[in-house]
mmCIF file of C-alpha atoms in Angstrom:
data_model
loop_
_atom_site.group_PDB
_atom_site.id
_atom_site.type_symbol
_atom_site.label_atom_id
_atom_site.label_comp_id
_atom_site.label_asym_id
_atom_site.label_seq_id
_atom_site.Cartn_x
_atom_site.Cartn_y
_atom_site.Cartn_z
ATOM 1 C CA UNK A 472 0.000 0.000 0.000
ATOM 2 C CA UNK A 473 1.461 3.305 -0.815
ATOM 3 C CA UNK A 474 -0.015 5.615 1.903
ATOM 4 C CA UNK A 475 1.794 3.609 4.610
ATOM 5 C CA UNK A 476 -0.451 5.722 6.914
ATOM 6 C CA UNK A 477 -3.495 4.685 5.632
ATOM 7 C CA UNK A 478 -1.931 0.952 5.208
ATOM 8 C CA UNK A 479 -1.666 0.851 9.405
ATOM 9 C CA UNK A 480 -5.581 2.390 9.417
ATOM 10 C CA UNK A 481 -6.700 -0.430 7.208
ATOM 11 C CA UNK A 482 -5.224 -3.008 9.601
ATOM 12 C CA UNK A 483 -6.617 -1.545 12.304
ATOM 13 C CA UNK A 484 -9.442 -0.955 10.683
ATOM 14 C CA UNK A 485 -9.778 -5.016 9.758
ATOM 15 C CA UNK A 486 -9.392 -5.851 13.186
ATOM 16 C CA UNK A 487 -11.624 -3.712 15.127
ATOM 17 C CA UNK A 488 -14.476 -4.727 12.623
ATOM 18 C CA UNK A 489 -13.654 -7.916 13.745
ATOM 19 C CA UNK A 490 -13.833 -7.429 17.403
ATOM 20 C CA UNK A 491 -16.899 -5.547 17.652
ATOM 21 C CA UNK A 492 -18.766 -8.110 15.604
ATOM 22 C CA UNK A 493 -17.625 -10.392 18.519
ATOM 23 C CA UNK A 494 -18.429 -7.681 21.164
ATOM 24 C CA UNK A 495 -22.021 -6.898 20.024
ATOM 25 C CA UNK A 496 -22.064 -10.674 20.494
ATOM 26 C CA UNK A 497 -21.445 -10.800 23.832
ATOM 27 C CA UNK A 498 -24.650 -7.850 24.416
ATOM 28 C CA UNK A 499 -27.108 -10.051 22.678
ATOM 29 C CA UNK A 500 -29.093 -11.933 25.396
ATOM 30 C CA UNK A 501 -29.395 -8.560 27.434
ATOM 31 C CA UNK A 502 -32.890 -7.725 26.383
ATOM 32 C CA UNK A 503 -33.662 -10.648 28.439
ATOM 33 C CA UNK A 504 -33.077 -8.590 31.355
ATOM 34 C CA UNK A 505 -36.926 -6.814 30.262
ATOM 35 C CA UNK A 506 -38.433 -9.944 30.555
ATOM 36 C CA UNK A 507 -36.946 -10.458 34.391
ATOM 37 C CA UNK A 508 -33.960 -12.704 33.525
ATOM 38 C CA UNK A 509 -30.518 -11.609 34.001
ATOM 39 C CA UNK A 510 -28.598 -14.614 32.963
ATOM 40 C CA UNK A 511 -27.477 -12.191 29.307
ATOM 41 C CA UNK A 512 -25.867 -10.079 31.675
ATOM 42 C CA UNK A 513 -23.319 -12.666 32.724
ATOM 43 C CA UNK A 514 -21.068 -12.671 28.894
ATOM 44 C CA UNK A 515 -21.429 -9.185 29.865
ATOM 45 C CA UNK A 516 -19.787 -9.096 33.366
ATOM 46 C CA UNK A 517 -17.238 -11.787 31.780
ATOM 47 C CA UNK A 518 -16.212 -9.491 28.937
ATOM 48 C CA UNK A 519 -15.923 -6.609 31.578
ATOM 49 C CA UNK A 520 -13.631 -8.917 34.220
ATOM 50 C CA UNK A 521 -11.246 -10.112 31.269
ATOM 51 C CA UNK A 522 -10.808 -6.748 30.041
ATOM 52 C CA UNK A 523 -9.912 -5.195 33.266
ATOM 53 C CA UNK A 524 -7.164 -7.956 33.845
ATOM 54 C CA UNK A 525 -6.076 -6.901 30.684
ATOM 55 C CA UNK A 526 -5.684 -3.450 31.477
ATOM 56 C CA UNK A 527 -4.491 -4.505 34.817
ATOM 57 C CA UNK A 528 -1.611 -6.487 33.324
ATOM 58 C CA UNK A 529 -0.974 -3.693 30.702
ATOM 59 C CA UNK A 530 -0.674 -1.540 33.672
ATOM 60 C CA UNK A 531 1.627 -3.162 35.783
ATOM 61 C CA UNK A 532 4.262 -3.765 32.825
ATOM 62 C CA UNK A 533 3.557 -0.035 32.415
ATOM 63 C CA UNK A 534 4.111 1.310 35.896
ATOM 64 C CA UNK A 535 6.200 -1.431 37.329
ATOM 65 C CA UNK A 536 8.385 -2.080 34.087
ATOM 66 C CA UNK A 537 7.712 -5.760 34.574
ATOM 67 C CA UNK A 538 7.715 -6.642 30.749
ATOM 68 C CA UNK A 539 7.301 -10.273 30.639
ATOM 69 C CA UNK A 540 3.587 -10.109 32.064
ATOM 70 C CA UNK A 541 2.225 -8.440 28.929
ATOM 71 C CA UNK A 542 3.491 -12.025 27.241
ATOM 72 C CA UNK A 543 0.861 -13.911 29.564
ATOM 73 C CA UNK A 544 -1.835 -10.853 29.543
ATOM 74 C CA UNK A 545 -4.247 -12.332 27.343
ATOM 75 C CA UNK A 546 -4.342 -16.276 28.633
ATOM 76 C CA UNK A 547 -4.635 -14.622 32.260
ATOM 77 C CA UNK A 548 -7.503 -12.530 30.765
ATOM 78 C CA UNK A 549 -8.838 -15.591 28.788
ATOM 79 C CA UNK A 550 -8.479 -18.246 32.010
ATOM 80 C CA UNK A 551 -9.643 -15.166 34.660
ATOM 81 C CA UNK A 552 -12.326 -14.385 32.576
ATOM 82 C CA UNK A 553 -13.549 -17.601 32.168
ATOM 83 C CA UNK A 554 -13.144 -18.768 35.696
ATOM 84 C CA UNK A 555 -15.333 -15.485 36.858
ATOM 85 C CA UNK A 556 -18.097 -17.062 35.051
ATOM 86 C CA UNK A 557 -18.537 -19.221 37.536
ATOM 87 C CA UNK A 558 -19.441 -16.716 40.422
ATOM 88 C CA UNK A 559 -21.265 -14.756 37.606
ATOM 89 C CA UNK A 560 -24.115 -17.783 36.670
ATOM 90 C CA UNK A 561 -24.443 -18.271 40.677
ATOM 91 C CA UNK A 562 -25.125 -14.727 41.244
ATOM 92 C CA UNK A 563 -27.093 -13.716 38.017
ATOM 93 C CA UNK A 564 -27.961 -17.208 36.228
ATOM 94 C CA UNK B 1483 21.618 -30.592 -12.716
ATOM 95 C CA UNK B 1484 18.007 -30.421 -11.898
ATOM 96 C CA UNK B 1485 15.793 -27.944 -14.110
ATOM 97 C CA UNK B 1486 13.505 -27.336 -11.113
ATOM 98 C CA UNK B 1487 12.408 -24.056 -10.041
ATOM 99 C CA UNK B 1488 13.814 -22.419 -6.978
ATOM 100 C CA UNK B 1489 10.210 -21.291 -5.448
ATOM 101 C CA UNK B 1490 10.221 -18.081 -3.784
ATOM 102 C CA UNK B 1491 8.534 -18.475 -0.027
ATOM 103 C CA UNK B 1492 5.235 -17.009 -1.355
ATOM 104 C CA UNK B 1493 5.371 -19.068 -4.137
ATOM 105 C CA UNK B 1494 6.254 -21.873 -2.044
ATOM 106 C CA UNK B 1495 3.844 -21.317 0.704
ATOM 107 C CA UNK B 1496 0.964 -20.645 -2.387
ATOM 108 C CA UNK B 1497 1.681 -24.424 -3.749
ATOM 109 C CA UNK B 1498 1.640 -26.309 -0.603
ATOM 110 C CA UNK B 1499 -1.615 -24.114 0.848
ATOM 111 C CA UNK B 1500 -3.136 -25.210 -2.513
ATOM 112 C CA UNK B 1501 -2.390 -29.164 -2.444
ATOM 113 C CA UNK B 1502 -3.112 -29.063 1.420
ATOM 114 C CA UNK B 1503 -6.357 -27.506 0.748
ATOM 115 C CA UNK B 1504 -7.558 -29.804 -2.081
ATOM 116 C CA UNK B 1505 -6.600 -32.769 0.117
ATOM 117 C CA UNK B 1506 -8.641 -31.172 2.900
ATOM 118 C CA UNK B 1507 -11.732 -30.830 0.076
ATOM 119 C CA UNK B 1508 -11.413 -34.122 -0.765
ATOM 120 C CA UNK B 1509 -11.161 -35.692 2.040
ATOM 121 C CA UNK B 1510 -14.004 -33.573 4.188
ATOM 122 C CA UNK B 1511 -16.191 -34.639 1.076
ATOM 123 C CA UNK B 1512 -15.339 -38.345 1.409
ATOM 124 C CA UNK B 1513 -16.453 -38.304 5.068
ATOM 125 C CA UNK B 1514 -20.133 -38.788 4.143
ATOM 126 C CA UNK B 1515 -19.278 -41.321 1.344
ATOM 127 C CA UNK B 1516 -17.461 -43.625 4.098
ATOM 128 C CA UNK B 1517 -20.613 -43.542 6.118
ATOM 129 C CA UNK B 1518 -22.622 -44.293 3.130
ATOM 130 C CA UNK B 1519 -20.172 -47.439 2.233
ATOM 131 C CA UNK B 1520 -19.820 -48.632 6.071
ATOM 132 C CA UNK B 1521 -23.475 -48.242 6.943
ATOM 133 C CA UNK B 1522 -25.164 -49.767 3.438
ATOM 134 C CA UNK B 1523 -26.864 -46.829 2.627
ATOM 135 C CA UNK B 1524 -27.349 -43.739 1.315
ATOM 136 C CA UNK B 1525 -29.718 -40.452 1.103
ATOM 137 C CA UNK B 1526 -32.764 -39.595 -0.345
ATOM 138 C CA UNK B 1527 -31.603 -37.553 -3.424
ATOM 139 C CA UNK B 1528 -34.693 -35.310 -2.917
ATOM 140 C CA UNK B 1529 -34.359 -33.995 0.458
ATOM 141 C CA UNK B 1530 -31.413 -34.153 0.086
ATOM 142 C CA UNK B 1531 -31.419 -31.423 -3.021
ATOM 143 C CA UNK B 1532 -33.937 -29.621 -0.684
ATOM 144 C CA UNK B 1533 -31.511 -29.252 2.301
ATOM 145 C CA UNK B 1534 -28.474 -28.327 0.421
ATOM 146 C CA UNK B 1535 -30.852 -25.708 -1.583
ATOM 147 C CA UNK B 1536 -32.080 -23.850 1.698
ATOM 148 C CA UNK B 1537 -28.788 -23.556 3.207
ATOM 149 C CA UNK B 1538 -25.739 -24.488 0.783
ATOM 150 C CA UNK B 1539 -25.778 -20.492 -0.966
ATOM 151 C CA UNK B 1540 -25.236 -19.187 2.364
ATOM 152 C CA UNK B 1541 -22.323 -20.777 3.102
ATOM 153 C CA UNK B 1542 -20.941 -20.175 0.073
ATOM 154 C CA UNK B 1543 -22.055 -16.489 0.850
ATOM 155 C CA UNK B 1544 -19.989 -16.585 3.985
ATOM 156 C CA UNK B 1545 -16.646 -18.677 2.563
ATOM 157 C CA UNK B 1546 -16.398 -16.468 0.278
ATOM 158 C CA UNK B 1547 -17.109 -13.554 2.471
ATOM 159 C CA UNK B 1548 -14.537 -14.829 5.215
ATOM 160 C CA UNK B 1549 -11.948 -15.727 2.510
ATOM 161 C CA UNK B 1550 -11.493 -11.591 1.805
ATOM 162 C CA UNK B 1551 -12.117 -10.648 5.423
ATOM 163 C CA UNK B 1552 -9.494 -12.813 6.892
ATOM 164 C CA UNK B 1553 -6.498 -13.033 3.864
ATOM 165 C CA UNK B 1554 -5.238 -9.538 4.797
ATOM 166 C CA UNK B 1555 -5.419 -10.321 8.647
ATOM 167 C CA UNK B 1556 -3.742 -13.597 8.380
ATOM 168 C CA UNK B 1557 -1.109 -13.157 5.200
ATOM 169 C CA UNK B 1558 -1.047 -16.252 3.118
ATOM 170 C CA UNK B 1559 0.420 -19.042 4.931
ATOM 171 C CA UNK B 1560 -1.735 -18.269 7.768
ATOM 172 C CA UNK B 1561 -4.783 -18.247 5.659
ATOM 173 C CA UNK B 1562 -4.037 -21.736 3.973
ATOM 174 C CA UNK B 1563 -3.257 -22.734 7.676
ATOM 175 C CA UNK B 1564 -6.506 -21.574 9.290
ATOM 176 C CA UNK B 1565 -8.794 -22.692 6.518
ATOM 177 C CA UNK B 1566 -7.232 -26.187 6.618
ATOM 178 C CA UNK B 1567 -7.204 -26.385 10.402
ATOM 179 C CA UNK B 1568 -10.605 -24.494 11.504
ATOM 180 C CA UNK B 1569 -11.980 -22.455 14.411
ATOM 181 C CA UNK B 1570 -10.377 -19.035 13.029
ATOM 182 C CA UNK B 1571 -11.966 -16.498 15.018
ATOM 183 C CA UNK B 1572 -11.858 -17.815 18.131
ATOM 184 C CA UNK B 1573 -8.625 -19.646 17.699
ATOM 185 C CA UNK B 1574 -6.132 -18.880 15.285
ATOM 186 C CA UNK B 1575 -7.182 -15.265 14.529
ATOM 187 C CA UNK B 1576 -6.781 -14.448 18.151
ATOM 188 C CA UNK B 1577 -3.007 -16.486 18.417
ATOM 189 C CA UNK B 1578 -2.217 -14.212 15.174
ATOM 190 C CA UNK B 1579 -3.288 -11.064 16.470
ATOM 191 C CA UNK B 1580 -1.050 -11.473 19.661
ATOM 192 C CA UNK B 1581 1.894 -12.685 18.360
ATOM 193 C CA UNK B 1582 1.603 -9.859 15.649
ATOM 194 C CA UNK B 1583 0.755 -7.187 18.540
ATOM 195 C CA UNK B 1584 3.444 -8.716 21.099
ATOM 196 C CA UNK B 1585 6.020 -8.669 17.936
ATOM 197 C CA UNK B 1586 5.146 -5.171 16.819
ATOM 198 C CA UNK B 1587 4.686 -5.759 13.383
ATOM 199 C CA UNK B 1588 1.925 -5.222 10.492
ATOM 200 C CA UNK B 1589 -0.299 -7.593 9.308
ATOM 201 C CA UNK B 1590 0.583 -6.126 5.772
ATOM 202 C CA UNK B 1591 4.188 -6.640 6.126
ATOM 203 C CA UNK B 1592 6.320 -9.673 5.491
ATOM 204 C CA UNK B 1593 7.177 -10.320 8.879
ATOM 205 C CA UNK B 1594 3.652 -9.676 10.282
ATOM 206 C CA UNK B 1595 2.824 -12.600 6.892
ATOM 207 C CA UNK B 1596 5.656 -14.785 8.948
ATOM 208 C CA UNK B 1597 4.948 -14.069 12.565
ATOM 209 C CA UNK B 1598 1.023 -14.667 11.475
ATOM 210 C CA UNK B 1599 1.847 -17.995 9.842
ATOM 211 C CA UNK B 1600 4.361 -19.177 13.415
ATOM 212 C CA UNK B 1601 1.214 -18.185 15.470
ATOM 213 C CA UNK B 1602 -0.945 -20.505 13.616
ATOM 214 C CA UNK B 1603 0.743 -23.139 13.157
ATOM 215 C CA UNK B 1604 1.987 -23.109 16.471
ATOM 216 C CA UNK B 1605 -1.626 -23.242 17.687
ATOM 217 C CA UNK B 1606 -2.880 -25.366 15.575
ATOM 218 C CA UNK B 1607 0.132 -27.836 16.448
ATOM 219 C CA UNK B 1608 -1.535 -27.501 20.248
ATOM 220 C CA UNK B 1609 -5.193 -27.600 19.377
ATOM 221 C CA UNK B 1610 -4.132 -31.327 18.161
ATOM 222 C CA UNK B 1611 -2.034 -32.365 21.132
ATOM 223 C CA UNK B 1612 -4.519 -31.339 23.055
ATOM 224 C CA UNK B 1613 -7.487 -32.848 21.217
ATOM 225 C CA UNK B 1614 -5.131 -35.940 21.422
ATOM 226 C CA UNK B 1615 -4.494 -35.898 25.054
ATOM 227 C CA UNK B 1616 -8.447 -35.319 25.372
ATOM 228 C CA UNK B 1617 -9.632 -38.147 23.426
ATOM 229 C CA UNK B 1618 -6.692 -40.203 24.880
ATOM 230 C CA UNK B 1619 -8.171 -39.117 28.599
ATOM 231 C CA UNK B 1620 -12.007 -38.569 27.348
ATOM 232 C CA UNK B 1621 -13.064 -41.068 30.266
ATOM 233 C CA UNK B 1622 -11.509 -39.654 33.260
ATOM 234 C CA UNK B 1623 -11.426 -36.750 31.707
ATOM 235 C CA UNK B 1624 -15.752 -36.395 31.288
ATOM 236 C CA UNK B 1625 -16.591 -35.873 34.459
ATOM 237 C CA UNK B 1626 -14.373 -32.521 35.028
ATOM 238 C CA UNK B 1627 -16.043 -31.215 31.521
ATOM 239 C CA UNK B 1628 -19.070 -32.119 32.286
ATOM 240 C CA UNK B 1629 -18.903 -30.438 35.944
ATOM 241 C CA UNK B 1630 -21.841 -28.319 36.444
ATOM 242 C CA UNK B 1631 -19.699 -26.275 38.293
ATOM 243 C CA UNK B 1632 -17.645 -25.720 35.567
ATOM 244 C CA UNK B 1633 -19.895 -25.470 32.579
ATOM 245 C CA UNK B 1634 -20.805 -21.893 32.900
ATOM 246 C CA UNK B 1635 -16.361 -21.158 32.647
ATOM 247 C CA UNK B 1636 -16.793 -23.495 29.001
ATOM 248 C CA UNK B 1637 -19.809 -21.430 28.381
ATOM 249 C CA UNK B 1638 -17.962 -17.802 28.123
ATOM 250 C CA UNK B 1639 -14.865 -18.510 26.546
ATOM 251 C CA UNK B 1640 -15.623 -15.797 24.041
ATOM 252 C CA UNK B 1641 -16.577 -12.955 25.610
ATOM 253 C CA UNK B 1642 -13.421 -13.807 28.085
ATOM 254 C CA UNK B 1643 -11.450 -14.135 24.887
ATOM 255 C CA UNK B 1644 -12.580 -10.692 23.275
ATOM 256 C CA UNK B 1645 -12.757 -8.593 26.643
ATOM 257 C CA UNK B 1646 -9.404 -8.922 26.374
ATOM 258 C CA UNK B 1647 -8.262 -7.842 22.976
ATOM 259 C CA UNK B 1648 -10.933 -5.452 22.936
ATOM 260 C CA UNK B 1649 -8.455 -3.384 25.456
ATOM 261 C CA UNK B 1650 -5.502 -3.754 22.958
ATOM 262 C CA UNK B 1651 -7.103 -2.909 20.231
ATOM 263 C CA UNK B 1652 -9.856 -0.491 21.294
ATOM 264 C CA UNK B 1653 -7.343 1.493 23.817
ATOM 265 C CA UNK B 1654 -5.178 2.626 20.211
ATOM 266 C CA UNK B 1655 -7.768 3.291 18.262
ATOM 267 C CA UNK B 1656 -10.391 4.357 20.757
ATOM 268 C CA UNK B 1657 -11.797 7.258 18.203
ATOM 269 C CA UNK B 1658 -12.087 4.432 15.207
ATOM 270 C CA UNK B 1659 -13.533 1.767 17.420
ATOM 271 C CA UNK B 1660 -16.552 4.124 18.878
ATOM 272 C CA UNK B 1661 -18.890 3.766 15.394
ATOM 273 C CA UNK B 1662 -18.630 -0.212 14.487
ATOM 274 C CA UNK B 1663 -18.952 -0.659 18.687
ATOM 275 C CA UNK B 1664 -22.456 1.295 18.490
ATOM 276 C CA UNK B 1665 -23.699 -0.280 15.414
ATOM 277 C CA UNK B 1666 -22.713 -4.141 16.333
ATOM 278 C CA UNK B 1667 -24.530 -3.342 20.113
ATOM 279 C CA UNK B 1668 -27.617 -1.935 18.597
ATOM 280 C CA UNK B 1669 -27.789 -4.934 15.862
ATOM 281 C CA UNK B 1670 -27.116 -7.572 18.849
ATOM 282 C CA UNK B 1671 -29.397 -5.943 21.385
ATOM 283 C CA UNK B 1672 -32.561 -5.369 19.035
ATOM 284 C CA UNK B 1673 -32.582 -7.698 16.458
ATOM 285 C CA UNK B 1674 -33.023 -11.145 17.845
ATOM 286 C CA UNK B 1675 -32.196 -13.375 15.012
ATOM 287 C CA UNK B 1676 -28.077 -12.137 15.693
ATOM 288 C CA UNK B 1677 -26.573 -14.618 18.153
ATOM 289 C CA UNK B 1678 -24.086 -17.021 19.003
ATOM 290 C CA UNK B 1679 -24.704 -18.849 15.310
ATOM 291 C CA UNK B 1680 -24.843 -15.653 12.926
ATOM 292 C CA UNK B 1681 -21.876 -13.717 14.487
ATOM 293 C CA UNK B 1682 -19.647 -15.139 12.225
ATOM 294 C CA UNK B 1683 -22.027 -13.519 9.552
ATOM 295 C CA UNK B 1684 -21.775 -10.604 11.080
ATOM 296 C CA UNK B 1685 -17.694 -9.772 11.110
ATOM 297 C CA UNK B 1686 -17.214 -9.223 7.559
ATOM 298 C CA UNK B 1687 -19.991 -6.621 8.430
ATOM 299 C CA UNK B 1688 -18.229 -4.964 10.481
ATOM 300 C CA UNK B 1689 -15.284 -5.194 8.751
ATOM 301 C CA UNK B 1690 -17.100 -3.598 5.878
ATOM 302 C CA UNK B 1691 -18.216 -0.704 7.897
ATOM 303 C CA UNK B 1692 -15.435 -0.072 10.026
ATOM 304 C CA UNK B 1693 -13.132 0.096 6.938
ATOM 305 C CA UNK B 1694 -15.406 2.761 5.294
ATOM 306 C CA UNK B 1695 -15.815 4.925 8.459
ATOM 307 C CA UNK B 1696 -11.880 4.598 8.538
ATOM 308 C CA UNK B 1697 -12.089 5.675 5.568
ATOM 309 C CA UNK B 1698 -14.434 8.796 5.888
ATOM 310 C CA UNK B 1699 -12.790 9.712 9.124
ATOM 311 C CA UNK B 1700 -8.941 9.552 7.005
ATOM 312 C CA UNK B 1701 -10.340 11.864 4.129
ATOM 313 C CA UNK B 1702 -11.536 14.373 6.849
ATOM 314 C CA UNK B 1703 -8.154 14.568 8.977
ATOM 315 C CA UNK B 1704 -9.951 12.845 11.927
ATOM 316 C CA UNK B 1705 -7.249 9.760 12.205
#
């Protein structure tokens, strides 16, 4: 691509398409929360728990220049995430 | 001397992606032939015509679709890879985006096309030890899957997956991210038919759009 400018947008561009496909996803069972159920809330409160850990990890190799962490951010974020779920479906399932 | 061709790693990585795939075809479209040869039977060619009628196009819709969404994200040995191997979006498109973003390279350029294709493979290397391990263990491993205690953690491995890189990606390009975010919430939340089975439908959508606001948003000095 010649504008290498517009080259990086595209990427970005590509990818964040991609993700919010997968993050509208997540919000699709929350209407259910209108008909008295709020089990849709619970992808939700996972999505919300894996990102923080993510910004969590991004900010301790930030502040505390420990630079390996960001190497294990996202299967902490994946296996936290996932292992909130559990509390999540006793509390809201 | 040998007349053959020194391929170039494009070229090369073009000739084995094709054979690999082909092999893949054919063998994907034996699977229901063995059944019909080991079983003594075969389908009705009616219904069957019917079936393939009502939902065949739109998976051709969709290959073809995914084919131009995912090429310029994956380069071209991780393309061949992923469409050989399976479960791109919520395996080997993730592994690739890491690796590129922990490398600090370009999906466009020839080391993000390498780094891409390492990611891959290694994962797809690991999917199949671990699908190997699993089926080796499936009996003492079954009553651990099949926890109800730990269901609801198999249940959410997406949005635990994309929570995550939604940070990475969303925290660089928060102004970019803010339209295809709105429109992919309002599509989820109010039209019911988009779930779990049609979001796969619905990512070359927002590819689509995102790329054309990126667009607009270029042209008018906003990025």
């Amino acid at each position: 691509m010649k504008d290498k400018k517009w080259g990086d947008i595209f990427n970005n561009a590509m990818f964040l398409g991609m993700i919010s496909a997968f993050l509208g996803y997540v919000f699709c069972d929350v209407g259910d929360i209108f008909k008295g159920s709020t089990a849709g809330l619970i992808p939700v409160c996972v999505m919300a728990t894996s990102a923080v850990i993510m910004a969590v990890c991004g900010l301790i190799s930030k502040k505390l220049k420990v630079r390996w962490i960001t190497d294990y951010a996202l299967p902490l974020s994946l296996v936290g995430g996932m292992a909130s779920a559990i509390p999540y479906t006793s509390w809201l399932g | 001397m040998s007349d053959k061709k020194q391929l170039t790693y494009l070229e090369s990585v073009h000739f084995h992606g094709r054979i690999w795939g082909i092999i893949l075809a054919v063998l994907i479209l034996l699977f229901p032939v063995v059944i019909m040869v080991v079983f003594n039977t075969k389908p009705q060619f009616e219904p069957l015509v019917k079936g393939m009628l009502a939902t065949a196009p739109m998976y051709w819709a969709v290959g073809i679709i995914e084919i131009f969404t995912y090429v310029p994200m994956l380069g071209a040995g991780g393309t061949y890879l992923s469409f050989v191997t399976g479960n791109i979006s919520n395996l080997k498109l993730p592994c690739a985006l890491d690796a590129m973003e922990r490398a600090g390279v370009k999906a466009s350029s020839e080391e993000g096309e390498v780094i891409s294709t390492i990611a891959i493979a290694v994962s797809s290397i690991v999917t199949t030890l671990i699908i190997l391990i699993g089926v080796i263990c499936i009996v003492p491993l079954t009553p651990i899957l099949e926890s109800p205690v730990l269901e609801p953690a198999f249940n959410m491995i997406l949005p635990a997956l994309f929570g995550g890189l939604a940070v990475v990606f969303v925290s660089k390009n928060l102004k970019l991210s803010i339209a295809p975010i709105i429109l992919m919430l309002v599509l989820f939340i109010f039209v019911p038919a988009l779930n779990e089975g049609t979001v796969g439908i619905m990512v070359p959508v927002g590819v689509v759009f995102t790329l054309i606001v990126a667009r607009i948003m270029y042209k008018k000095g906003m990025l």
